[in-house]
PDB file of C-alpha atoms and ligand atoms in Angstrom:
ATOM      1  CA  MET A   2      23.546 -11.441   9.736  1.00 64.00           C
ATOM      2  CA  GLY A   3      22.645  -7.989   9.392  1.00 91.00           C
ATOM      3  CA  LEU A   4      19.337  -7.193  11.333  1.00 97.00           C
ATOM      4  CA  ALA A   5      17.460  -3.994  11.145  1.00 98.00           C
ATOM      5  CA  ILE A   6      14.319  -2.454  12.450  1.00 98.00           C
ATOM      6  CA  GLY A   7      11.316  -1.769  10.541  1.00 98.00           C
ATOM      7  CA  VAL A   8       8.165   0.430  11.618  1.00 97.00           C
ATOM      8  CA  ASP A   9       5.407   0.871   9.559  1.00 95.00           C
ATOM      9  CA  ILE A  10       3.196   3.607  10.727  1.00 91.00           C
ATOM     10  CA  GLY A  11      -0.488   3.397   9.498  1.00 82.00           C
ATOM     11  CA  GLY A  12      -3.639   5.485  10.284  1.00 78.00           C
ATOM     12  CA  THR A  13      -4.767   2.827  12.865  1.00 82.00           C
ATOM     13  CA  LYS A  14      -1.743   0.670  13.674  1.00 87.00           C
ATOM     14  CA  VAL A  15       1.942   0.818  14.375  1.00 92.00           C
ATOM     15  CA  LEU A  16       3.713  -2.517  13.383  1.00 95.00           C
ATOM     16  CA  ALA A  17       7.338  -2.903  14.033  1.00 97.00           C
ATOM     17  CA  GLY A  18       9.702  -5.453  13.819  1.00 98.00           C
ATOM     18  CA  VAL A  19      13.173  -6.875  13.800  1.00 98.00           C
ATOM     19  CA  VAL A  20      14.074  -7.978  10.277  1.00 98.00           C
ATOM     20  CA  ASP A  21      17.078 -10.217   9.149  1.00 97.00           C
ATOM     21  CA  ASP A  22      19.055  -9.762   5.824  1.00 96.00           C
ATOM     22  CA  ALA A  23      16.763 -12.631   4.023  1.00 96.00           C
ATOM     23  CA  GLY A  24      13.381 -10.414   4.871  1.00 97.00           C
ATOM     24  CA  LYS A  25      12.358 -12.632   7.841  1.00 97.00           C
ATOM     25  CA  VAL A  26      10.510 -10.870  11.011  1.00 98.00           C
ATOM     26  CA  ILE A  27      12.324 -12.173  13.931  1.00 97.00           C
ATOM     27  CA  ALA A  28      10.509 -10.024  16.682  1.00 97.00           C
ATOM     28  CA  GLU A  29       7.697  -7.877  16.422  1.00 96.00           C
ATOM     29  CA  ALA A  30       5.899  -5.032  18.425  1.00 95.00           C
ATOM     30  CA  ARG A  31       2.547  -3.663  17.535  1.00 93.00           C
ATOM     31  CA  ARG A  32       0.502  -0.518  18.936  1.00 93.00           C
ATOM     32  CA  ASP A  33      -2.346   1.545  18.275  1.00 91.00           C
ATOM     33  CA  THR A  34      -1.736   4.895  16.217  1.00 86.00           C
ATOM     34  CA  PRO A  35      -2.660   7.908  18.152  1.00 83.00           C
ATOM     35  CA  ALA A  36      -3.537   9.367  14.913  1.00 75.00           C
ATOM     36  CA  ASP A  37      -4.064  12.952  15.892  1.00 82.00           C
ATOM     37  CA  ASP A  38      -1.420  13.344  18.318  1.00 86.00           C
ATOM     38  CA  VAL A  39       1.893  14.294  16.708  1.00 86.00           C
ATOM     39  CA  ALA A  40       3.885  14.249  20.063  1.00 89.00           C
ATOM     40  CA  ARG A  41       2.344  10.695  21.200  1.00 91.00           C
ATOM     41  CA  THR A  42       3.013   9.374  17.597  1.00 91.00           C
ATOM     42  CA  ARG A  43       6.778  10.425  17.965  1.00 92.00           C
ATOM     43  CA  ASP A  44       7.196   8.941  21.488  1.00 93.00           C
ATOM     44  CA  LEU A  45       5.687   5.554  20.262  1.00 94.00           C
ATOM     45  CA  ILE A  46       7.876   5.362  17.385  1.00 95.00           C
ATOM     46  CA  VAL A  47      10.882   5.730  19.912  1.00 96.00           C
ATOM     47  CA  GLU A  48       9.612   3.494  22.141  1.00 96.00           C
ATOM     48  CA  VAL A  49       9.122   0.496  19.917  1.00 97.00           C
ATOM     49  CA  ILE A  50      12.460   1.207  18.418  1.00 97.00           C
ATOM     50  CA  THR A  51      14.147   1.416  21.964  1.00 97.00           C
ATOM     51  CA  GLU A  52      12.345  -1.680  22.929  1.00 96.00           C
ATOM     52  CA  LEU A  53      13.487  -3.834  20.041  1.00 97.00           C
ATOM     53  CA  ALA A  54      17.004  -2.299  20.023  1.00 97.00           C
ATOM     54  CA  ALA A  55      17.450  -3.620  23.487  1.00 96.00           C
ATOM     55  CA  ALA A  56      16.596  -7.023  22.680  1.00 96.00           C
ATOM     56  CA  HIS A  57      18.569  -7.257  19.295  1.00 97.00           C
ATOM     57  CA  ASP A  58      21.613  -5.880  17.720  1.00 97.00           C
ATOM     58  CA  CYS A  59      20.164  -3.947  14.851  1.00 97.00           C
ATOM     59  CA  GLU A  60      22.061  -1.701  12.441  1.00 97.00           C
ATOM     60  CA  ALA A  61      19.596   0.831  11.630  1.00 98.00           C
ATOM     61  CA  ALA A  62      15.771   1.703  11.931  1.00 98.00           C
ATOM     62  CA  GLY A  63      13.660   2.307   8.996  1.00 98.00           C
ATOM     63  CA  ILE A  64      10.307   4.042   9.246  1.00 96.00           C
ATOM     64  CA  GLY A  65       7.633   3.536   6.460  1.00 95.00           C
ATOM     65  CA  ALA A  66       5.099   6.349   7.102  1.00 90.00           C
ATOM     66  CA  ALA A  67       1.617   6.507   5.189  1.00 84.00           C
ATOM     67  CA  GLY A  68       2.133  10.103   3.558  1.00 84.00           C
ATOM     68  CA  TRP A  69       4.180  12.257   1.471  1.00 85.00           C
ATOM     69  CA  ILE A  70       7.798  12.188   2.075  1.00 89.00           C
ATOM     70  CA  ASP A  71      10.063  15.047   0.673  1.00 87.00           C
ATOM     71  CA  ALA A  72      12.794  14.219  -1.685  1.00 83.00           C
ATOM     72  CA  GLY A  73      15.408  14.252   1.291  1.00 85.00           C
ATOM     73  CA  ARG A  74      13.341  11.794   2.920  1.00 88.00           C
ATOM     74  CA  SER A  75      13.700  13.534   6.364  1.00 89.00           C
ATOM     75  CA  THR A  76      10.276  15.193   6.413  1.00 91.00           C
ATOM     76  CA  VAL A  77       6.682  14.168   5.994  1.00 89.00           C
ATOM     77  CA  LEU A  78       5.192  16.727   4.083  1.00 88.00           C
ATOM     78  CA  TYR A  79       1.567  15.599   4.639  1.00 83.00           C
ATOM     79  CA  ALA A  80      -0.135  12.408   6.065  1.00 81.00           C
ATOM     80  CA  PRO A  81      -3.896  12.352   5.166  1.00 73.00           C
ATOM     81  CA  ASN A  82      -4.570  10.047   7.974  1.00 73.00           C
ATOM     82  CA  LEU A  83      -2.394  11.320  10.685  1.00 80.00           C
ATOM     83  CA  ALA A  84      -1.685  14.753  12.315  1.00 82.00           C
ATOM     84  CA  TRP A  85       1.646  15.361  10.408  1.00 85.00           C
ATOM     85  CA  ARG A  86       2.411  18.515   8.532  1.00 89.00           C
ATOM     86  CA  ARG A  87       5.767  19.163   7.519  1.00 91.00           C
ATOM     87  CA  GLU A  88       6.677  17.069  10.403  1.00 90.00           C
ATOM     88  CA  PRO A  89      10.537  16.538  10.455  1.00 92.00           C
ATOM     89  CA  LEU A  90      10.330  12.801  11.425  1.00 92.00           C
ATOM     90  CA  ARG A  91      13.897  11.531  10.736  1.00 95.00           C
ATOM     91  CA  ASP A  92      15.767  13.898  12.749  1.00 95.00           C
ATOM     92  CA  SER A  93      13.167  13.933  15.431  1.00 94.00           C
ATOM     93  CA  ILE A  94      13.453  10.232  15.858  1.00 96.00           C
ATOM     94  CA  ALA A  95      17.167   9.972  15.535  1.00 96.00           C
ATOM     95  CA  ALA A  96      17.638  12.407  18.344  1.00 96.00           C
ATOM     96  CA  GLN A  97      16.125  10.238  20.695  1.00 96.00           C
ATOM     97  CA  VAL A  98      17.185   6.694  19.451  1.00 96.00           C
ATOM     98  CA  THR A  99      21.032   5.120  19.110  1.00 94.00           C
ATOM     99  CA  LEU A 100      20.432   3.934  15.594  1.00 96.00           C
ATOM    100  CA  PRO A 101      20.628   5.791  12.118  1.00 96.00           C
ATOM    101  CA  VAL A 102      17.126   6.350  11.082  1.00 97.00           C
ATOM    102  CA  PHE A 103      15.684   6.241   7.546  1.00 96.00           C
ATOM    103  CA  VAL A 104      12.224   7.228   6.259  1.00 95.00           C
ATOM    104  CA  ASP A 105      10.035   6.376   3.281  1.00 94.00           C
ATOM    105  CA  ASN A 106       6.556   6.174   2.230  1.00 91.00           C
ATOM    106  CA  ASP A 107       4.806   3.173   3.410  1.00 91.00           C
ATOM    107  CA  ALA A 108       3.779   2.008  -0.101  1.00 92.00           C
ATOM    108  CA  ASN A 109       7.446   2.301  -1.320  1.00 95.00           C
ATOM    109  CA  ALA A 110       8.569   0.327   1.644  1.00 96.00           C
ATOM    110  CA  ALA A 111       6.058  -2.347   0.734  1.00 96.00           C
ATOM    111  CA  ALA A 112       7.022  -2.340  -2.847  1.00 98.00           C
ATOM    112  CA  TRP A 113      10.629  -2.778  -1.986  1.00 98.00           C
ATOM    113  CA  ALA A 114       9.660  -5.855   0.383  1.00 98.00           C
ATOM    114  CA  GLU A 115       7.774  -7.427  -2.438  1.00 98.00           C
ATOM    115  CA  TYR A 116      10.552  -6.983  -4.877  1.00 98.00           C
ATOM    116  CA  ARG A 117      13.268  -8.177  -2.621  1.00 97.00           C
ATOM    117  CA  PHE A 118      11.658 -10.938  -0.714  1.00 98.00           C
ATOM    118  CA  GLY A 119       8.205 -11.529  -2.017  1.00 98.00           C
ATOM    119  CA  ALA A 120       5.870 -11.826  -5.240  1.00 98.00           C
ATOM    120  CA  GLY A 121       8.587  -9.635  -7.129  1.00 97.00           C
ATOM    121  CA  GLN A 122      11.580 -11.922  -6.498  1.00 94.00           C
ATOM    122  CA  GLY A 123      13.486 -12.212  -9.745  1.00 94.00           C
ATOM    123  CA  ALA A 124      11.965  -9.347 -11.195  1.00 97.00           C
ATOM    124  CA  ARG A 125      13.949  -6.104 -12.493  1.00 97.00           C
ATOM    125  CA  SER A 126      11.083  -3.832 -12.565  1.00 98.00           C
ATOM    126  CA  LEU A 127       7.737  -4.182 -10.499  1.00 98.00           C
ATOM    127  CA  VAL A 128       4.663  -2.043  -9.725  1.00 98.00           C
ATOM    128  CA  LEU A 129       3.027  -2.319  -6.594  1.00 98.00           C
ATOM    129  CA  LEU A 130      -0.626  -1.558  -6.142  1.00 97.00           C
ATOM    130  CA  THR A 131      -2.009  -1.757  -2.733  1.00 94.00           C
ATOM    131  CA  VAL A 132      -5.818  -2.000  -2.816  1.00 95.00           C
ATOM    132  CA  GLY A 133      -7.121  -0.994   0.845  1.00 90.00           C
ATOM    133  CA  THR A 134      -9.089   2.001   1.893  1.00 87.00           C
ATOM    134  CA  GLY A 135      -7.527   3.743  -1.123  1.00 90.00           C
ATOM    135  CA  ILE A 136      -4.986   3.041  -3.615  1.00 93.00           C
ATOM    136  CA  GLY A 137      -1.303   2.875  -2.703  1.00 90.00           C
ATOM    137  CA  GLY A 138       1.582   2.592  -5.172  1.00 94.00           C
ATOM    138  CA  GLY A 139       5.143   1.784  -5.449  1.00 97.00           C
ATOM    139  CA  ILE A 140       7.530   1.648  -8.252  1.00 98.00           C
ATOM    140  CA  ILE A 141      10.704  -0.332  -8.980  1.00 98.00           C
ATOM    141  CA  LEU A 142      12.503   0.290 -12.193  1.00 98.00           C
ATOM    142  CA  ASP A 143      15.779  -1.827 -13.123  1.00 97.00           C
ATOM    143  CA  GLY A 144      16.460  -2.350  -9.236  1.00 96.00           C
ATOM    144  CA  HIS A 145      15.745   1.237  -8.225  1.00 96.00           C
ATOM    145  CA  LEU A 146      12.927   2.572  -6.100  1.00 95.00           C
ATOM    146  CA  VAL A 147      11.451   5.582  -8.093  1.00 95.00           C
ATOM    147  CA  ARG A 148      10.324   7.980  -5.779  1.00 91.00           C
ATOM    148  CA  GLY A 149      10.155  11.246  -8.051  1.00 90.00           C
ATOM    149  CA  ALA A 150      11.653  14.635  -8.218  1.00 88.00           C
ATOM    150  CA  HIS A 151       9.364  15.768  -4.962  1.00 84.00           C
ATOM    151  CA  GLY A 152       9.213  12.414  -3.481  1.00 81.00           C
ATOM    152  CA  ILE A 153       5.367  11.859  -4.578  1.00 82.00           C
ATOM    153  CA  ALA A 154       5.524   9.294  -7.603  1.00 91.00           C
ATOM    154  CA  ALA A 155       3.635   6.168  -7.795  1.00 93.00           C
ATOM    155  CA  GLU A 156       0.040   7.882  -6.771  1.00 92.00           C
ATOM    156  CA  PHE A 157      -1.832   5.622  -8.860  1.00 95.00           C
ATOM    157  CA  GLY A 158      -5.086   6.165  -6.778  1.00 94.00           C
ATOM    158  CA  HIS A 159      -5.105   9.806  -7.831  1.00 93.00           C
ATOM    159  CA  THR A 160      -5.112   9.483 -11.398  1.00 95.00           C
ATOM    160  CA  LEU A 161      -8.200  10.415 -13.418  1.00 97.00           C
ATOM    161  CA  ALA A 162     -10.717   7.518 -14.133  1.00 97.00           C
ATOM    162  CA  VAL A 163     -14.023   9.571 -14.722  1.00 98.00           C
ATOM    163  CA  GLU A 164     -14.421  13.083 -15.537  1.00 97.00           C
ATOM    164  CA  ASP A 165     -16.520  15.054 -12.769  1.00 97.00           C
ATOM    165  CA  GLY A 166     -16.911  11.523 -11.061  1.00 98.00           C
ATOM    166  CA  HIS A 167     -16.960  10.935  -7.165  1.00 97.00           C
ATOM    167  CA  PRO A 168     -15.283  13.493  -4.995  1.00 96.00           C
ATOM    168  CA  CYS A 169     -11.787  12.198  -3.494  1.00 93.00           C
ATOM    169  CA  GLY A 170     -10.359  12.849  -0.330  1.00 85.00           C
ATOM    170  CA  CYS A 171      -7.602  14.558  -2.168  1.00 85.00           C
ATOM    171  CA  GLY A 172      -9.814  17.234  -3.219  1.00 91.00           C
ATOM    172  CA  ALA A 173     -10.197  16.303  -6.843  1.00 95.00           C
ATOM    173  CA  ARG A 174     -13.082  14.327  -8.398  1.00 97.00           C
ATOM    174  CA  GLY A 175     -13.096  11.167 -10.279  1.00 98.00           C
ATOM    175  CA  CYS A 176      -9.846   9.684  -9.064  1.00 97.00           C
ATOM    176  CA  LEU A 177      -9.154   6.018  -9.824  1.00 97.00           C
ATOM    177  CA  GLU A 178      -9.367   5.353  -6.055  1.00 96.00           C
ATOM    178  CA  GLN A 179     -13.119   6.190  -5.915  1.00 97.00           C
ATOM    179  CA  TYR A 180     -13.699   3.447  -8.658  1.00 98.00           C
ATOM    180  CA  THR A 181     -11.218   0.533  -7.198  1.00 97.00           C
ATOM    181  CA  SER A 182     -10.519   0.394  -3.428  1.00 95.00           C
ATOM    182  CA  GLY A 183     -12.167  -0.935  -0.423  1.00 94.00           C
ATOM    183  CA  THR A 184     -14.344   2.269  -0.417  1.00 94.00           C
ATOM    184  CA  ALA A 185     -15.337   1.695  -3.784  1.00 97.00           C
ATOM    185  CA  LEU A 186     -16.245  -1.740  -3.235  1.00 97.00           C
ATOM    186  CA  VAL A 187     -18.542  -1.018  -0.264  1.00 96.00           C
ATOM    187  CA  ARG A 188     -20.184   1.636  -2.297  1.00 96.00           C
ATOM    188  CA  TYR A 189     -20.921  -0.683  -5.056  1.00 97.00           C
ATOM    189  CA  ALA A 190     -22.166  -3.087  -2.526  1.00 96.00           C
ATOM    190  CA  ARG A 191     -24.545  -0.686  -0.675  1.00 95.00           C
ATOM    191  CA  ALA A 192     -26.165   0.150  -3.826  1.00 94.00           C
ATOM    192  CA  SER A 193     -27.743  -3.336  -3.680  1.00 92.00           C
ATOM    193  CA  GLN A 194     -31.025  -3.889  -1.848  1.00 91.00           C
ATOM    194  CA  ASP A 195     -30.484  -7.563  -1.856  1.00 88.00           C
ATOM    195  CA  LEU A 196     -26.998  -7.081   0.161  1.00 90.00           C
ATOM    196  CA  LEU A 197     -28.417  -4.568   2.351  1.00 91.00           C
ATOM    197  CA  ALA A 198     -31.018  -7.168   3.259  1.00 89.00           C
ATOM    198  CA  ARG A 199     -28.543  -9.486   4.430  1.00 87.00           C
ATOM    199  CA  VAL A 200     -27.274  -7.009   7.186  1.00 87.00           C
ATOM    200  CA  ALA A 201     -30.981  -6.035   7.858  1.00 88.00           C
ATOM    201  CA  GLY A 202     -30.782  -2.604   6.043  1.00 89.00           C
ATOM    202  CA  ASP A 203     -27.839  -1.132   8.109  1.00 92.00           C
ATOM    203  CA  PRO A 204     -25.406  -0.039   5.701  1.00 91.00           C
ATOM    204  CA  SER A 205     -22.574   0.625   8.215  1.00 91.00           C
ATOM    205  CA  LYS A 206     -22.388  -3.527   8.775  1.00 92.00           C
ATOM    206  CA  LEU A 207     -21.777  -3.991   4.819  1.00 93.00           C
ATOM    207  CA  ASP A 208     -18.191  -3.454   5.276  1.00 92.00           C
ATOM    208  CA  GLY A 209     -15.341  -4.915   3.182  1.00 92.00           C
ATOM    209  CA  PRO A 210     -14.816  -7.879   4.748  1.00 93.00           C
ATOM    210  CA  ALA A 211     -18.675  -8.536   4.650  1.00 93.00           C
ATOM    211  CA  VAL A 212     -18.829  -8.037   1.058  1.00 95.00           C
ATOM    212  CA  THR A 213     -16.209 -10.427   0.742  1.00 95.00           C
ATOM    213  CA  ARG A 214     -18.014 -12.968   2.766  1.00 95.00           C
ATOM    214  CA  ALA A 215     -21.082 -12.671   0.437  1.00 95.00           C
ATOM    215  CA  ALA A 216     -19.135 -12.775  -2.621  1.00 96.00           C
ATOM    216  CA  GLN A 217     -17.379 -15.955  -1.468  1.00 96.00           C
ATOM    217  CA  ASP A 218     -20.996 -17.487  -0.701  1.00 95.00           C
ATOM    218  CA  GLY A 219     -21.756 -16.638  -4.401  1.00 95.00           C
ATOM    219  CA  ASP A 220     -24.010 -13.738  -3.706  1.00 95.00           C
ATOM    220  CA  PRO A 221     -24.339 -12.295  -7.354  1.00 96.00           C
ATOM    221  CA  ALA A 222     -24.473  -8.453  -6.072  1.00 96.00           C
ATOM    222  CA  ALA A 223     -21.480  -9.037  -4.028  1.00 97.00           C
ATOM    223  CA  ARG A 224     -19.677 -10.596  -6.948  1.00 97.00           C
ATOM    224  CA  ALA A 225     -20.871  -7.704  -9.191  1.00 97.00           C
ATOM    225  CA  ALA A 226     -19.137  -5.483  -6.936  1.00 98.00           C
ATOM    226  CA  PHE A 227     -16.034  -7.137  -7.082  1.00 98.00           C
ATOM    227  CA  ALA A 228     -16.208  -7.314 -10.701  1.00 98.00           C
ATOM    228  CA  GLU A 229     -16.535  -3.362 -10.901  1.00 98.00           C
ATOM    229  CA  ALA A 230     -13.995  -2.831  -8.562  1.00 98.00           C
ATOM    230  CA  GLY A 231     -11.744  -5.464 -10.480  1.00 98.00           C
ATOM    231  CA  ARG A 232     -12.270  -3.906 -13.802  1.00 98.00           C
ATOM    232  CA  TRP A 233     -11.049  -0.510 -12.655  1.00 98.00           C
ATOM    233  CA  LEU A 234      -8.265  -1.982 -11.326  1.00 98.00           C
ATOM    234  CA  GLY A 235      -7.263  -3.706 -14.419  1.00 98.00           C
ATOM    235  CA  TYR A 236      -7.632  -0.541 -16.374  1.00 97.00           C
ATOM    236  CA  GLY A 237      -5.034   1.163 -13.751  1.00 97.00           C
ATOM    237  CA  MET A 238      -2.945  -1.999 -14.381  1.00 97.00           C
ATOM    238  CA  ALA A 239      -2.979  -1.313 -18.124  1.00 96.00           C
ATOM    239  CA  ASP A 240      -2.189   2.371 -17.506  1.00 96.00           C
ATOM    240  CA  ALA A 241       0.859   1.581 -15.378  1.00 96.00           C
ATOM    241  CA  VAL A 242       2.097  -1.047 -18.066  1.00 95.00           C
ATOM    242  CA  GLN A 243       1.598   1.593 -20.901  1.00 94.00           C
ATOM    243  CA  ILE A 244       3.990   4.218 -18.825  1.00 95.00           C
ATOM    244  CA  LEU A 245       6.263   1.875 -16.897  1.00 96.00           C
ATOM    245  CA  ASP A 246       6.544  -1.516 -18.498  1.00 95.00           C
ATOM    246  CA  PRO A 247       7.486  -3.594 -15.601  1.00 97.00           C
ATOM    247  CA  ASP A 248       8.142  -7.334 -15.425  1.00 96.00           C
ATOM    248  CA  VAL A 249       5.289  -7.951 -12.955  1.00 98.00           C
ATOM    249  CA  ILE A 250       2.506  -5.801 -11.212  1.00 98.00           C
ATOM    250  CA  VAL A 251       2.016  -6.861  -7.596  1.00 98.00           C
ATOM    251  CA  VAL A 252      -1.557  -6.516  -6.085  1.00 98.00           C
ATOM    252  CA  GLY A 253      -1.461  -6.163  -2.200  1.00 96.00           C
ATOM    253  CA  GLY A 254      -3.564  -4.508   0.302  1.00 92.00           C
ATOM    254  CA  GLY A 255      -6.642  -5.738   2.505  1.00 91.00           C
ATOM    255  CA  VAL A 256      -9.119  -6.176  -0.398  1.00 94.00           C
ATOM    256  CA  SER A 257      -6.429  -8.393  -2.421  1.00 95.00           C
ATOM    257  CA  GLU A 258      -6.951 -10.940   0.191  1.00 93.00           C
ATOM    258  CA  ALA A 259     -10.177 -11.832  -1.738  1.00 95.00           C
ATOM    259  CA  GLY A 260      -7.754 -13.009  -4.274  1.00 95.00           C
ATOM    260  CA  GLU A 261      -8.971 -14.175  -7.642  1.00 96.00           C
ATOM    261  CA  LEU A 262     -12.713 -12.421  -6.880  1.00 97.00           C
ATOM    262  CA  LEU A 263     -10.828  -9.090  -7.503  1.00 97.00           C
ATOM    263  CA  LEU A 264      -8.044 -10.390  -9.641  1.00 97.00           C
ATOM    264  CA  ASP A 265      -9.916 -12.310 -12.304  1.00 97.00           C
ATOM    265  CA  PRO A 266     -12.008  -9.196 -13.341  1.00 98.00           C
ATOM    266  CA  ALA A 267      -8.917  -7.274 -13.062  1.00 98.00           C
ATOM    267  CA  ARG A 268      -6.908  -9.305 -15.468  1.00 96.00           C
ATOM    268  CA  ARG A 269      -9.538  -9.399 -18.010  1.00 96.00           C
ATOM    269  CA  ALA A 270      -9.764  -5.628 -18.108  1.00 97.00           C
ATOM    270  CA  TYR A 271      -6.244  -5.170 -18.026  1.00 96.00           C
ATOM    271  CA  ALA A 272      -5.787  -7.445 -21.302  1.00 94.00           C
ATOM    272  CA  GLU A 273      -8.828  -5.729 -22.946  1.00 94.00           C
ATOM    273  CA  ARG A 274      -7.209  -2.058 -22.378  1.00 93.00           C
ATOM    274  CA  LEU A 275      -3.372  -3.236 -23.416  1.00 91.00           C
ATOM    275  CA  ALA A 276      -2.410  -1.505 -26.899  1.00 86.00           C
ATOM    276  CA  GLN A 277       0.205  -4.544 -27.076  1.00 81.00           C
ATOM    277  CA  ARG A 278      -2.515  -7.107 -26.271  1.00 80.00           C
ATOM    278  CA  GLY A 279      -1.465 -10.489 -27.960  1.00 81.00           C
ATOM    279  CA  LYS A 280       1.598  -8.854 -29.867  1.00 85.00           C
ATOM    280  CA  LEU A 281       4.035  -8.400 -27.192  1.00 84.00           C
ATOM    281  CA  PRO A 282       4.860  -9.792 -23.836  1.00 84.00           C
ATOM    282  CA  VAL A 283       3.452  -7.879 -20.793  1.00 87.00           C
ATOM    283  CA  ALA A 284       3.922  -7.819 -17.121  1.00 93.00           C
ATOM    284  CA  ASP A 285       2.552 -10.682 -15.052  1.00 93.00           C
ATOM    285  CA  ILE A 286       0.000  -9.950 -12.584  1.00 96.00           C
ATOM    286  CA  ARG A 287       0.742 -11.541  -9.150  1.00 97.00           C
ATOM    287  CA  LEU A 288      -0.883 -11.353  -5.530  1.00 97.00           C
ATOM    288  CA  ALA A 289       1.538  -9.873  -2.850  1.00 97.00           C
ATOM    289  CA  ARG A 290       2.969 -12.372  -0.651  1.00 97.00           C
ATOM    290  CA  LEU A 291       4.326 -10.322   2.506  1.00 96.00           C
ATOM    291  CA  GLY A 292       0.798  -9.319   3.796  1.00 92.00           C
ATOM    292  CA  ASN A 293       0.709  -6.599   6.469  1.00 90.00           C
ATOM    293  CA  GLN A 294       4.495  -7.210   7.179  1.00 95.00           C
ATOM    294  CA  ALA A 295       5.540  -5.848   3.705  1.00 96.00           C
ATOM    295  CA  GLY A 296       5.903  -2.070   4.938  1.00 95.00           C
ATOM    296  CA  LEU A 297       7.835  -3.016   8.029  1.00 97.00           C
ATOM    297  CA  VAL A 298      10.018  -5.479   6.102  1.00 98.00           C
ATOM    298  CA  GLY A 299      10.915  -3.042   3.388  1.00 98.00           C
ATOM    299  CA  ALA A 300      11.450  -0.186   5.691  1.00 98.00           C
ATOM    300  CA  ALA A 301      14.097  -2.305   7.507  1.00 98.00           C
ATOM    301  CA  ASP A 302      15.678  -3.450   4.416  1.00 98.00           C
ATOM    302  CA  LEU A 303      15.833   0.045   2.787  1.00 97.00           C
ATOM    303  CA  ALA A 304      17.371   1.173   6.224  1.00 97.00           C
ATOM    304  CA  ARG A 305      19.982  -1.426   6.322  1.00 95.00           C
ATOM    305  CA  THR A 306      20.861  -1.283   2.547  1.00 90.00           C
ATOM    306  CA  ARG A 307      20.595   2.390   2.161  1.00 81.00           C
TER     307      ARG A 307
HETATM  308 ZN1   ZN B  29      -7.840  11.649  -5.397  1.00 70.84          ZN
END
């Protein structure tokens, strides 16, 4: 049984684990990310790998990082929520641990995990859309993870949705993730006086989980916020299908935990937008199955099978 370590570096948490060759996490370690401190983040990755490797006989360590990774998969070119700028992550970690080290984008790692062990099992081609603070994406075509010529493929969140629309963290305006994401959902909800009244007029209390709870209680404005976020997600799915024609689209990320509140309007918009609707078979839409372990499971499996 081949074991590997997977480490998922997010903007707030580092999740690490020992993963077997069936994608099962047999040991876990978690820490808060010191997001603004490059040296401490590096030390912490070394620490969790060393800790897990001491207790388990592992072949390799894979790191999934929220950022743009170069085509050689050694350097994090830019990480929007971390201090990494041209950070030679693979070599700096490999110099301090005894295992071979592998680095990939966190959404690529999550897509690989869902393809191998989760909602995409049995598919040849898969698109993962993670709906969280923004939109992440991963593409697997004919069994291969598609990273692109410069390592920045699958950035579905930054395709154009609305000309001159809402400003995006990437510097452009009107990106898809400004219309479907946790951020967009909350913006829609905060426009509702009724929903603001539920939190005594304090918009900061109207976060993603609060909007989800209100929608689950049947609140019409919260349901409308999900309908709007879902509609734009469906348009994004239709674009992905027109370009890539996968067997399955897997929807993950924190907002997807609302399930059909998000997926039902997404499926309707998806069906409306497809040029092939009713004429050709098109991708199934499925909820992700591996939850917040997807990134570390995929990073470990990519490291083990690289
Ligand atoms: Zn953008």
